[in-house]
XYZ file of N, CA and C in Angstrom:
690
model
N -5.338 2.484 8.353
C -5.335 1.321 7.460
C -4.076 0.477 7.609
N -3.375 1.095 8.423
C -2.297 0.354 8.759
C -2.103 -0.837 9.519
N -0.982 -1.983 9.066
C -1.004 -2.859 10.356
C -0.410 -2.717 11.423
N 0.050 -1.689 11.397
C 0.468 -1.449 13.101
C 0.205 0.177 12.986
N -0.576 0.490 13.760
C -0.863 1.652 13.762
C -0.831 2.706 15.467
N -0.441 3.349 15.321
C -0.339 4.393 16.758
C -0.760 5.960 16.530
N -2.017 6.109 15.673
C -2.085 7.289 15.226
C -1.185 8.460 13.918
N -0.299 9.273 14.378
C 0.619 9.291 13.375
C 1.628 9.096 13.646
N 2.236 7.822 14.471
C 3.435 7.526 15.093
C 3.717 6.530 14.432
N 5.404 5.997 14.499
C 5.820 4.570 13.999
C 6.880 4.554 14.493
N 7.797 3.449 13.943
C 8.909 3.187 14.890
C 9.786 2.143 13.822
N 10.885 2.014 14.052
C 12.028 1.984 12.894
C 12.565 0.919 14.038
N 13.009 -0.355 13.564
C 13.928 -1.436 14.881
C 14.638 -2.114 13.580
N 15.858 -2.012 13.875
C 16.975 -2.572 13.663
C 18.194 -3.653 14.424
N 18.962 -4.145 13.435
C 20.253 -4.442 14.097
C 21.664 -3.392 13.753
N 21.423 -2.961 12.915
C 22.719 -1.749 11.915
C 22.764 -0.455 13.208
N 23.765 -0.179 13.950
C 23.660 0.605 14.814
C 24.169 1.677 14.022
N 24.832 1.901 12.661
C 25.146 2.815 12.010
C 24.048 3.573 11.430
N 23.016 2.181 10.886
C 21.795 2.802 10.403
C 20.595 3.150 11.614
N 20.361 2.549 12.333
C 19.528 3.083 13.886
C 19.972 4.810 14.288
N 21.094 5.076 14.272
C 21.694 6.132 14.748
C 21.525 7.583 13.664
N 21.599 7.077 12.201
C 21.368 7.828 10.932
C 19.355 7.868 11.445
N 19.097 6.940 11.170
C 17.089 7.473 11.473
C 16.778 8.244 12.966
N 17.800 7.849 14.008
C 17.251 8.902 14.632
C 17.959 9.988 14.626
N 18.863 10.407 13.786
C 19.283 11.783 13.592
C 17.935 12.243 12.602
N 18.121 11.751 11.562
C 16.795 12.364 10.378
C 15.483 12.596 11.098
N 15.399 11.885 12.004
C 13.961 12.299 12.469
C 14.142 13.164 13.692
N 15.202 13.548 14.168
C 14.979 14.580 15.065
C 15.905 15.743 14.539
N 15.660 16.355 13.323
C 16.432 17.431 13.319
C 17.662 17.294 12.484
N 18.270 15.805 11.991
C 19.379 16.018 11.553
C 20.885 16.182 12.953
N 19.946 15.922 14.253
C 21.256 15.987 15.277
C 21.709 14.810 15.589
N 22.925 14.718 16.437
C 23.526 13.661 15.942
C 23.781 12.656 17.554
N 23.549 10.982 16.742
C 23.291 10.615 18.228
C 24.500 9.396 18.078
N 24.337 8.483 19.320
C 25.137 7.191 19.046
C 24.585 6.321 20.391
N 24.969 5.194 19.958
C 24.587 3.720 21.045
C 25.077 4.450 22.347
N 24.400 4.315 23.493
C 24.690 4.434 24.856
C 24.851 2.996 25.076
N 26.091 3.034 26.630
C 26.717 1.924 26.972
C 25.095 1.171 27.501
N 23.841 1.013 27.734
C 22.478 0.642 27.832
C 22.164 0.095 26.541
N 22.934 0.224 25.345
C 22.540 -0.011 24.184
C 20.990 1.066 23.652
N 20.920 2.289 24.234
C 19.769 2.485 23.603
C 20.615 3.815 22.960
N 19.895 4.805 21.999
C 20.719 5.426 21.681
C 20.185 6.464 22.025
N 21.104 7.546 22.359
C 21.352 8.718 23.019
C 21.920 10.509 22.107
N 21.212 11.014 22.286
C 22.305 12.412 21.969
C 23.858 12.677 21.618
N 24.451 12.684 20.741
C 25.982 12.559 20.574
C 26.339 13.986 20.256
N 26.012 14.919 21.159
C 26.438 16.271 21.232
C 26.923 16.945 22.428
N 27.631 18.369 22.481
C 27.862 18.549 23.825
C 26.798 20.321 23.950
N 26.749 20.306 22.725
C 24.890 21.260 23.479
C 23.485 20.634 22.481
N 22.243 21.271 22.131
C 21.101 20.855 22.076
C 21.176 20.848 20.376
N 21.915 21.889 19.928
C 22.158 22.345 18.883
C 22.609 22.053 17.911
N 23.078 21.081 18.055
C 24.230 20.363 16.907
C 24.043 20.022 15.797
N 23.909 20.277 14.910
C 23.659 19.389 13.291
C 25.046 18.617 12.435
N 24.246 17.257 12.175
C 25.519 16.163 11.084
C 25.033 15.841 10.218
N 23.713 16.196 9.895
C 22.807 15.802 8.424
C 21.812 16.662 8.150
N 21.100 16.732 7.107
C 19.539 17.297 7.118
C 18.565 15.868 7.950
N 17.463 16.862 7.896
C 16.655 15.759 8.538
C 15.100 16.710 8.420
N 14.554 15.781 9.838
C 13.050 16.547 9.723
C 13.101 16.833 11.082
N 11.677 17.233 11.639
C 11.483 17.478 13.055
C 10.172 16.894 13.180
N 9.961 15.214 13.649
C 8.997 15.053 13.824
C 9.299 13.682 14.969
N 8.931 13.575 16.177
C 9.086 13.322 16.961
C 7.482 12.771 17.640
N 8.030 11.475 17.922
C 7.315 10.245 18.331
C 6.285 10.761 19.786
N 5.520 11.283 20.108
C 5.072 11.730 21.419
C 4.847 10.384 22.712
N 5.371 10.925 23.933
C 4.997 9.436 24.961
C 3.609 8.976 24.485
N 2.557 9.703 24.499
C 0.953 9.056 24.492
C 1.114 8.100 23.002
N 1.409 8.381 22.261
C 1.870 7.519 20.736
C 2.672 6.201 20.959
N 3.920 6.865 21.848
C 4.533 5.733 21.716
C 4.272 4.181 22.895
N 3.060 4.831 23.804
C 2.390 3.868 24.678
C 1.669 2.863 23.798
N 0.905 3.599 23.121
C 0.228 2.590 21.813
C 0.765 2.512 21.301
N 1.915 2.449 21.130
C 2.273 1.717 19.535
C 2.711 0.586 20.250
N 3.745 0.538 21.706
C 4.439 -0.681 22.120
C 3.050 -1.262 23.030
N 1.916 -1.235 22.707
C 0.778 -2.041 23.320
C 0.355 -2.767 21.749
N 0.651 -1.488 20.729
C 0.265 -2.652 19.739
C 1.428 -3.732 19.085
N 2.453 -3.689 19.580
C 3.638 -4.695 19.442
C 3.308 -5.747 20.116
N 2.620 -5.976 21.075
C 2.034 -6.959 21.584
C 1.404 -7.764 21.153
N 0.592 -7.730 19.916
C -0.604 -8.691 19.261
C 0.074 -8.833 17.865
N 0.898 -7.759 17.508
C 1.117 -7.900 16.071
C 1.761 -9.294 15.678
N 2.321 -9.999 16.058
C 2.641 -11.365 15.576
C 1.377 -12.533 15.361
N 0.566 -12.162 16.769
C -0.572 -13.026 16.521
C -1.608 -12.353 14.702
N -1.692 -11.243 15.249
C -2.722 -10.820 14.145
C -2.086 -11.090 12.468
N -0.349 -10.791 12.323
C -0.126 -11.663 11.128
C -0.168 -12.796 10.722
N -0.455 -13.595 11.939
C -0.543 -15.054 11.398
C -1.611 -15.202 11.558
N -2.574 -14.576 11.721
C -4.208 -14.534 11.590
C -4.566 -14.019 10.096
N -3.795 -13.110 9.669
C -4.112 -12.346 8.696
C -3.622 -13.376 7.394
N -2.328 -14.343 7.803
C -1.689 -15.211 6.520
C -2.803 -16.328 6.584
N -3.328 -17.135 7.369
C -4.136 -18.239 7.501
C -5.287 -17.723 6.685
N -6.040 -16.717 7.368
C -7.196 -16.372 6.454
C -7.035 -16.114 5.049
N -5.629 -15.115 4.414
C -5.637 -14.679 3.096
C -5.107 -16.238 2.621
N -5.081 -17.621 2.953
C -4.736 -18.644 1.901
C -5.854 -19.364 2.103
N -7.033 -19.244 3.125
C -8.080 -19.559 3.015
C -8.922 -19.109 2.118
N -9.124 -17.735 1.934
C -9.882 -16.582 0.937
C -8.869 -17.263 -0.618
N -7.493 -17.380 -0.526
C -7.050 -17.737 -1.742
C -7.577 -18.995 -2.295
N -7.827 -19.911 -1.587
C -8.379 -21.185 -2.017
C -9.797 -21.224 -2.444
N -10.410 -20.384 -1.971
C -11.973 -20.137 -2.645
C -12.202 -19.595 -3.427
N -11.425 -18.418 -3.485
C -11.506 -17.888 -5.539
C -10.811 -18.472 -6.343
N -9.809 -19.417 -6.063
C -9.357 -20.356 -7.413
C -10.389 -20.962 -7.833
N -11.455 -21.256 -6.884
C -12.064 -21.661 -7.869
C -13.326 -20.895 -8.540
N -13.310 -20.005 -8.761
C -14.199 -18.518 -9.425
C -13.254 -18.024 -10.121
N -13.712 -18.292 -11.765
C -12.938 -18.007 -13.053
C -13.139 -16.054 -13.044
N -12.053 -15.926 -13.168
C -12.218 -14.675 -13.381
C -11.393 -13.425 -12.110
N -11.094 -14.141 -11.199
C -10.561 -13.888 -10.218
C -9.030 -14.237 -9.831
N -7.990 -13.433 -9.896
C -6.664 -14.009 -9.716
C -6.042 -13.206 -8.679
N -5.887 -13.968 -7.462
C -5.387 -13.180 -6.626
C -3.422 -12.789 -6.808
N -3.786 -11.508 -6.300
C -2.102 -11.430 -6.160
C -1.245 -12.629 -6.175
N -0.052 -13.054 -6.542
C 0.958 -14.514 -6.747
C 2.315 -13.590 -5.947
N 2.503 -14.472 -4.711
C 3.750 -14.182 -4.297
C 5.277 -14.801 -5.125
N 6.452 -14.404 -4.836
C 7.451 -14.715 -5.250
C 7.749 -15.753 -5.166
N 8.766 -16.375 -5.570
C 9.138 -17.712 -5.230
C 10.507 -17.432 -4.059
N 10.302 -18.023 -2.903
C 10.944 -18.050 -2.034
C 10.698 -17.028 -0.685
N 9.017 -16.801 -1.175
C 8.502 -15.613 -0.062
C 8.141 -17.040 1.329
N 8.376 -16.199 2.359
C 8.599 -16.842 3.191
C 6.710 -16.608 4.086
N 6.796 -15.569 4.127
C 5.460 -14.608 4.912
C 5.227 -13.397 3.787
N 3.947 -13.171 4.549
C 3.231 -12.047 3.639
C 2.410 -11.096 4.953
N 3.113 -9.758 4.369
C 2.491 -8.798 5.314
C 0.530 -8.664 5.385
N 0.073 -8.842 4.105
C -0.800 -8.910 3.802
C -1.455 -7.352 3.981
N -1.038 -5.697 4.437
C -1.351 -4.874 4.161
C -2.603 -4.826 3.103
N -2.555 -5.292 2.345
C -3.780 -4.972 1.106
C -3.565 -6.914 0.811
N -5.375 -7.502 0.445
C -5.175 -8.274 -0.600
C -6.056 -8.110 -1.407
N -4.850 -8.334 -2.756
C -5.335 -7.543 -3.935
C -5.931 -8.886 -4.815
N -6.274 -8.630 -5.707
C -6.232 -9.395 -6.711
C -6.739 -8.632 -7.953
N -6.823 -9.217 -8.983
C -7.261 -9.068 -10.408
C -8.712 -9.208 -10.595
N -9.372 -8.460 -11.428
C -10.725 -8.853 -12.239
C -10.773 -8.649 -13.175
N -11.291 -10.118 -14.101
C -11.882 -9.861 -14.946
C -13.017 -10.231 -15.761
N -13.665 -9.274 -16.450
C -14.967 -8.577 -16.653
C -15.633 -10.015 -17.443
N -14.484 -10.604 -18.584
C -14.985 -11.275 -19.624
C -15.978 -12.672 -18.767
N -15.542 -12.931 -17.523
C -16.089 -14.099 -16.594
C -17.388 -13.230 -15.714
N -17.663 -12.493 -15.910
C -18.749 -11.535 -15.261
C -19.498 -11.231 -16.121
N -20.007 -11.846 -17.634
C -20.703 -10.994 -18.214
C -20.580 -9.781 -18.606
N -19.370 -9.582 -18.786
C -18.897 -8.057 -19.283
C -18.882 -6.708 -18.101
N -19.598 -7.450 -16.844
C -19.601 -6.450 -15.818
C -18.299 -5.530 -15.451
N -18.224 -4.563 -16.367
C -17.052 -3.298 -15.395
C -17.032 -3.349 -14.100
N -15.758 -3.093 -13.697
C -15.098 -3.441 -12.678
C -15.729 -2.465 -11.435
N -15.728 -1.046 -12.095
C -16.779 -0.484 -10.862
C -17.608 -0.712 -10.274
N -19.001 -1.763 -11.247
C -20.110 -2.049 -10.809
C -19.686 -3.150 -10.082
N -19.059 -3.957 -10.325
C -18.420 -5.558 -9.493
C -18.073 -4.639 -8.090
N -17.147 -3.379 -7.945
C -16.785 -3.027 -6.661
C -17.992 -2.280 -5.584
N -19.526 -1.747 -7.234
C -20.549 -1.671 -6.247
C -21.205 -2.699 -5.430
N -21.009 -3.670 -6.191
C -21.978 -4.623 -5.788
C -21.203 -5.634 -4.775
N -20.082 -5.594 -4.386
C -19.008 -6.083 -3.632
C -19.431 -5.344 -2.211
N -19.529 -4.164 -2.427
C -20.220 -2.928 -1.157
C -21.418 -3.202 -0.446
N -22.054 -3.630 -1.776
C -23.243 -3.875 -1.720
C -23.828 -5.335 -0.742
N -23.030 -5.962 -0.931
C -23.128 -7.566 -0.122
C -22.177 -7.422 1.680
N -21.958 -6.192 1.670
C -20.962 -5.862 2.923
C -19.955 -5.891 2.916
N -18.826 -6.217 1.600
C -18.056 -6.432 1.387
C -17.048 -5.087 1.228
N -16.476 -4.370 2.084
C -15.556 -2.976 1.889
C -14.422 -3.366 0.526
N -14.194 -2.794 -0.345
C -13.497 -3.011 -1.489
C -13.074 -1.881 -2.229
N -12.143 -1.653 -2.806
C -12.076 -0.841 -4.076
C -11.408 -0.687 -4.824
N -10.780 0.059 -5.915
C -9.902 -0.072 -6.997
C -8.377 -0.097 -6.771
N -7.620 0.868 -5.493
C -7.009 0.509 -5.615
C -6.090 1.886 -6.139
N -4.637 2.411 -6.229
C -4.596 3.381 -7.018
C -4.596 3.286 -8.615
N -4.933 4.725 -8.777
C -4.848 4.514 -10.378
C -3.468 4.940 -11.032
N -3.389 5.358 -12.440
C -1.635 5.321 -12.558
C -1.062 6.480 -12.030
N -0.394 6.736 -11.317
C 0.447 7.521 -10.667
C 1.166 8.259 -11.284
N 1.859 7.796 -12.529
C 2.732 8.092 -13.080
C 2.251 9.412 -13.848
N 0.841 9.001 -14.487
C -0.017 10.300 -14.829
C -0.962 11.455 -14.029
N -0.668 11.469 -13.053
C -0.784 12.198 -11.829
C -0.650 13.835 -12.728
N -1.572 14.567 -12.798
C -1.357 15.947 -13.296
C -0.396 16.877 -12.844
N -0.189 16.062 -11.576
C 1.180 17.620 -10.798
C 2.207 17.375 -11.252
N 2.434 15.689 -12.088
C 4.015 15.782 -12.487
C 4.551 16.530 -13.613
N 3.698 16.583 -14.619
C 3.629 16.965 -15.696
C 3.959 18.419 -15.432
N 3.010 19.065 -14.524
C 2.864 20.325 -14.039
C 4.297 21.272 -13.235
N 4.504 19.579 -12.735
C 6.484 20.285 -12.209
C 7.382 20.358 -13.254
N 7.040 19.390 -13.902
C 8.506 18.928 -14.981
C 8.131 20.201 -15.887
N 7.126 20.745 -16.282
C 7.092 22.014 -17.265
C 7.219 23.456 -16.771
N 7.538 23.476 -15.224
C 8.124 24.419 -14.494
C 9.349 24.762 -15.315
N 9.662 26.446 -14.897
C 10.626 26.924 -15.622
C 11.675 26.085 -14.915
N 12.134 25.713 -13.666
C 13.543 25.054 -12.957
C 13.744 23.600 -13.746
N 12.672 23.149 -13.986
C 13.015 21.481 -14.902
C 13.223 22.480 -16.497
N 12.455 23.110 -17.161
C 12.851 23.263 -18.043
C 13.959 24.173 -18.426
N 14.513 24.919 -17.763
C 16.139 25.251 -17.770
C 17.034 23.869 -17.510
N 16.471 23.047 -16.515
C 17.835 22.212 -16.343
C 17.508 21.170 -17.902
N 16.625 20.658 -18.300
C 16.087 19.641 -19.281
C 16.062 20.076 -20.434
N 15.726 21.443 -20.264
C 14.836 21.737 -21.860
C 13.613 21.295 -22.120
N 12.795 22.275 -22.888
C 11.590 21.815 -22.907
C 11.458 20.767 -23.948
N 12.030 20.613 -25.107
C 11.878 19.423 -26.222
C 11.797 18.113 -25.216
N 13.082 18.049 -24.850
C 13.256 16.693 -23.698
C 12.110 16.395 -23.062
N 11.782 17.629 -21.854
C 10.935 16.881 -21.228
C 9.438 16.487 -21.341
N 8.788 17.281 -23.158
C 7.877 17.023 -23.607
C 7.942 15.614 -24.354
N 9.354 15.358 -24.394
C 9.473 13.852 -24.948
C 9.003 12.469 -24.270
N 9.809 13.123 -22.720
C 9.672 12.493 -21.319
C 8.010 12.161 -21.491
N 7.344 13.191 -21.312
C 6.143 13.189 -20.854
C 4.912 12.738 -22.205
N 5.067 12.974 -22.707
C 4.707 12.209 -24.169
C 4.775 10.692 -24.536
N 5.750 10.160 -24.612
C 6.655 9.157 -25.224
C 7.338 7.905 -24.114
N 7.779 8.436 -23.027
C 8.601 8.030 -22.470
C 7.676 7.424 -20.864
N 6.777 8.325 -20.869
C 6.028 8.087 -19.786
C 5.293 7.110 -20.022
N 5.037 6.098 -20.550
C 4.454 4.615 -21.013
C 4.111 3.443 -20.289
N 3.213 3.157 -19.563
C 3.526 2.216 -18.530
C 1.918 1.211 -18.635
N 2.163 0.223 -19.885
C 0.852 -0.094 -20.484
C 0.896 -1.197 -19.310
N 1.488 -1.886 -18.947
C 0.968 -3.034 -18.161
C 0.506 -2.830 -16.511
N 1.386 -1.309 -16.054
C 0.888 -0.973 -14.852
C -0.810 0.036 -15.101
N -0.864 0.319 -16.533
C -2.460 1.062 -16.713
C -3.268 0.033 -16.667
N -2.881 -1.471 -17.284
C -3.735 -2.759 -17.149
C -4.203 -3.204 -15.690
N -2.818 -2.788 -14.988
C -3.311 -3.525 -13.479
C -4.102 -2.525 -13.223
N -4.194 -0.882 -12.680
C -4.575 -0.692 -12.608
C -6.407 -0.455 -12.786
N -6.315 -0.850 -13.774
C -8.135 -1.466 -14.841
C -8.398 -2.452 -14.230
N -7.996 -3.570 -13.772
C -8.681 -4.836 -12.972
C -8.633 -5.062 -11.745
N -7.247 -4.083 -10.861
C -6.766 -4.642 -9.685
C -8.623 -4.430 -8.310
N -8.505 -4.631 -7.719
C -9.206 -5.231 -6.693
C -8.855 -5.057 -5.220
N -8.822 -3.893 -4.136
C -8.074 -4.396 -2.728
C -8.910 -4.189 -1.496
N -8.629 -5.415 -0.904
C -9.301 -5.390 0.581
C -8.630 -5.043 1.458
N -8.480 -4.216 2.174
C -7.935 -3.743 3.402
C -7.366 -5.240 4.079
N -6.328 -4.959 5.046
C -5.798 -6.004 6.262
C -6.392 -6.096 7.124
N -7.646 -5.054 7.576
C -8.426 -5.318 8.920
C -9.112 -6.639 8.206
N -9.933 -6.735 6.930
C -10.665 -7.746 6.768
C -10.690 -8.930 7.015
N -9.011 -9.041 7.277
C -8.272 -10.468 7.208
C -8.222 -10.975 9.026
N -8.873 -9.740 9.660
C -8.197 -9.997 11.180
C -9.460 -10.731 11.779
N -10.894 -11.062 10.352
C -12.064 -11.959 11.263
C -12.194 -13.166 11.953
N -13.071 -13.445 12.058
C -12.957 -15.444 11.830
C -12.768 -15.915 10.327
N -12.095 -17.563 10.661
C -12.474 -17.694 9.056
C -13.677 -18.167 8.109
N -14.867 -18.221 9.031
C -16.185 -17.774 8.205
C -16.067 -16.513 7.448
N -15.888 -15.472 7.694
C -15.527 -14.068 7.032
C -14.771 -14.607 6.002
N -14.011 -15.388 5.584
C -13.162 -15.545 4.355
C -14.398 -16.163 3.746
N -15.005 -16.916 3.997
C -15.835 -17.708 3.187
C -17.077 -16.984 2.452
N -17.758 -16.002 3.316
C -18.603 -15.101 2.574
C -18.058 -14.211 2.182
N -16.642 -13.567 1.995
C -15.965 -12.681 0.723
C -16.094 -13.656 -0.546
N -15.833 -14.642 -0.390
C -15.654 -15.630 -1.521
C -16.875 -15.719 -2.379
N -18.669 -16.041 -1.136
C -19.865 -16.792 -1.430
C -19.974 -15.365 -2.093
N -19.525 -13.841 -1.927
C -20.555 -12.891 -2.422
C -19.770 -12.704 -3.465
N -18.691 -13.062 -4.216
C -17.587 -12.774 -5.602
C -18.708 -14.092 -6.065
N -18.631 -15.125 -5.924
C -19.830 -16.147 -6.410
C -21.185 -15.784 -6.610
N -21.474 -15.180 -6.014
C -22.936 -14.351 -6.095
C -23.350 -13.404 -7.258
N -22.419 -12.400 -7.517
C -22.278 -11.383 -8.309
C -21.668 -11.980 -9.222
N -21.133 -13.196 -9.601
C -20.737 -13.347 -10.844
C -22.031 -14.168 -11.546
N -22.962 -15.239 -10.311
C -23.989 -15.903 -10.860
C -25.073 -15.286 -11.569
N -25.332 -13.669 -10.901
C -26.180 -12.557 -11.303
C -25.572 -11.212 -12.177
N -24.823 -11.740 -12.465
C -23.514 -10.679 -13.320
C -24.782 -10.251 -14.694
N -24.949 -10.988 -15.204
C -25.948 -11.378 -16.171
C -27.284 -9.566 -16.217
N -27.356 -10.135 -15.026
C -28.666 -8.986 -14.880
C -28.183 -7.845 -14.407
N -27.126 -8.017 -13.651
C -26.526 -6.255 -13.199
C -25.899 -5.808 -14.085
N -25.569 -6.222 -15.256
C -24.758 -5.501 -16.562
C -26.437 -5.111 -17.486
N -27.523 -5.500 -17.064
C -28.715 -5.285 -18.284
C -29.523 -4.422 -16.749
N -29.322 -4.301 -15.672
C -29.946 -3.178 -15.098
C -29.566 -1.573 -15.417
């Protein structure tokens, strides 16, 4: 689902040769490297063994890293394929009440476009819940779905923090307070209830494809009526 994808490979490019040199220590082990006079960076040890940090051991394979620098090749074209279409798709649900796409910052320059999200809501649909809008979104060919839900209430956290190691360091009053009281996050449970996301492949069609994401959100809202009384 990624926009640059090489299987389970990726790749980290910088200008910070302090920070270039720190990621490839962490990712190989925590051993320790530095700029070669080639500018690429190299091993900064005098055996195999060496450790200057923690780290991991997970290492980029040649067959990975062939695809990934074949897919460095298109990735500029395909983001500016992907920005043209998502302000095309944006201009057709402004005008379909009920629909608010994601709002960038002020002073965003580009947009990765990874996910475009937007908002729904039900009250412009005939009361249609948001699930049935994401069946019937499926339903017209349209790949879609909710999106995550709150995270924050995720059962394993709760489940760590009431571990005996949090509750020696916390106490249990505290962290039933934490988790009670403190854990509150009404406007990210809201997004979650309306949000909306299309994958970035969607964005990589022609821009006819923007236009029938749009005609079938128009569709299902004209028949909203009868899929909330089916």
């Amino acid at each position: 689902s990624k926009n640059l994808n090489s299987g389970e490979g990726g790749a980290i490019a910088g200008d910070d040769s302090e920070l270039m040199t720190a990621c490839a220590s962490f990712q190989n082990a925590g051993r320790p490297y530095k700029v070669g006079e080639d500018g690429l960076l190299v091993p900064n040890a005098t055996s195999g063994f060496q450790y200057e940090r923690n780290g991991d051991n997970r290492r980029l394979t040649e067959f990975q890293g062939t695809l990934l620098l074949e897919q460095l090749s298109r990735l500029e074209a395909q983001a500016a394929r992907r920005e043209s279409n998502a302000g095309r798709l944006k201009s057709h649900l402004a005008e379909i009440p009920g629909i608010e796409p994601a709002l960038e910052y002020d002073g965003c320059t580009r947009n990765a476009y990874h996910i475009f999200m937007m908002r729904y809501d039900p009250q412009h649909f005939a009361g249609l819940e948001r699930n049935r809008f994401l069946k019937a979104m499926r339903a017209e060919g349209i790949p879609c779905s909710g999106g995550y839900g709150p995270l924050n209430r995720e059962p394993f956290l709760a489940e760590t923090l009431r571990s005996p190691g949090f509750q020696k360091i916390y106490g249990k009053t505290e962290i039933e307070r934490w988790i009670e009281r403190r854990n509150q996050c009404p406007e990210n449970d809201r997004l979650c209830q309306e949000a909306v996301w299309m994958g970035q492949t969607q964005l990589l069609g022609p821009p006819g494809d923007m236009d029938q994401i749009a005609e079938a959100v128009a569709k299902i809202q004209r028949h909203a009526g009868e899929l909330v009384r089916m």
